[in-house]
Coordinates of C-alpha atoms in Angstrom, one line a residue:
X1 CA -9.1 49.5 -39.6
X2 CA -6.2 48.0 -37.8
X3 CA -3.2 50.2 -37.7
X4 CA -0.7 49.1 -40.3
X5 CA 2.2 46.7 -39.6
X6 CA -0.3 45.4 -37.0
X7 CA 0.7 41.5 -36.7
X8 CA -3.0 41.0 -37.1
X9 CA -4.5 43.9 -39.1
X10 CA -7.2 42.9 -41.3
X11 CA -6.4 43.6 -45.5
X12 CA -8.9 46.2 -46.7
X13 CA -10.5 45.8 -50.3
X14 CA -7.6 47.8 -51.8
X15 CA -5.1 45.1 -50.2
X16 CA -7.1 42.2 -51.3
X17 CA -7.7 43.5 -54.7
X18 CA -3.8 44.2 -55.0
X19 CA -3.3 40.3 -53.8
X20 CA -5.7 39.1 -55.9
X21 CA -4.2 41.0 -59.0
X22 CA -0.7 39.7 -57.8
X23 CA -1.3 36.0 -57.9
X24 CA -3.3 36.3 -61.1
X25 CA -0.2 37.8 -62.7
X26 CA 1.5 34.5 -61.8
X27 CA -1.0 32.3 -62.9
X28 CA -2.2 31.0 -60.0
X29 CA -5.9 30.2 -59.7
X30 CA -7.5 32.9 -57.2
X31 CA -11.1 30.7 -55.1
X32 CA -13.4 33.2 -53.9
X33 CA -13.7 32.3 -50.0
X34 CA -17.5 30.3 -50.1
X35 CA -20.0 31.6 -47.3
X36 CA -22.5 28.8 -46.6
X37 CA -25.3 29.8 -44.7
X38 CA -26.1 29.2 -41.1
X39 CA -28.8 26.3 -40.5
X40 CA -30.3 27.3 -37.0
X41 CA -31.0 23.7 -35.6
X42 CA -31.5 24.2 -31.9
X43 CA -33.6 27.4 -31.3
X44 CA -33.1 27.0 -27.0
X45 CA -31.6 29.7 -25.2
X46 CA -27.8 29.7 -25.0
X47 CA -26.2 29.1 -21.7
X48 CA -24.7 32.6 -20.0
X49 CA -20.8 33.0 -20.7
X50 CA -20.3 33.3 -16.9
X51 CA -21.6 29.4 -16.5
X52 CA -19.7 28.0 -19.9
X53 CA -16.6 29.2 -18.4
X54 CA -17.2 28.4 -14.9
X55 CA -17.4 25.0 -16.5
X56 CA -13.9 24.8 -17.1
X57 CA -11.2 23.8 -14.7
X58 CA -9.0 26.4 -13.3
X59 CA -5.8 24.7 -14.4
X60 CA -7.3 24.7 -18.5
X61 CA -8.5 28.5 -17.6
X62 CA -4.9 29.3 -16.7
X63 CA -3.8 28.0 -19.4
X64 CA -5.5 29.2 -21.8
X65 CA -4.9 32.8 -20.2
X66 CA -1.2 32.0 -20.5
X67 CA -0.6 30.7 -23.8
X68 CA -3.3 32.8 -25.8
X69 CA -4.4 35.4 -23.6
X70 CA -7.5 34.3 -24.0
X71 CA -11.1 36.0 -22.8
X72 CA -14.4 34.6 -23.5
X73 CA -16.3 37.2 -24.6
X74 CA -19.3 35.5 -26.3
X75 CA -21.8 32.4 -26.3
X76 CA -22.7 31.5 -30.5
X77 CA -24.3 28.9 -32.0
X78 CA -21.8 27.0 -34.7
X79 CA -23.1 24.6 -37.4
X80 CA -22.4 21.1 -36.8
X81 CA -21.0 20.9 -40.5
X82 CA -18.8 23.4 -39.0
X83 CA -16.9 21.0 -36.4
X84 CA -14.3 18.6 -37.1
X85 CA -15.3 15.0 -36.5

């Protein structure tokens, strides 16, 4: 586990049950989070994450790096129900 007061440490069971337990105690209607599963559509090999990200420009790479830090560090499938339209 993430080390604690880490901006983006994960809640164990023992945190989620304590949340959980909190807002019932004020009434408030606790949702389980729904799963749905994964329909595999398209079963042809994913591009390499060296070619998707060549793809990009340079000037939307840099900023990406800038603002988010960000590095590409994986090539999945997503659902289409998954996308916004």
């Amino acid at each position: 586990m993430a080390s604690e007061g880490a901006p983006n440490a994960w809640p164990d069971e023992s945190m989620e049950a304590a949340m959980v337990s909190e807002l019932k105690s004020r009434g408030e209607t606790v949702v389980a989070a729904r799963v749905e599963p994964v329909e595999e559509i398209d079963s042809k090999k994913l591009p390499a994450l060296d070619e998707l990200v060549k793809r990009l420009a340079p000037n939307v790479r840099e900023a990406l790096d800038d603002l988010f830090r960000a590095k590409f560090v994986r090539v999945t499938r997503v659902a289409a129900k998954a996308l916004k339209e």
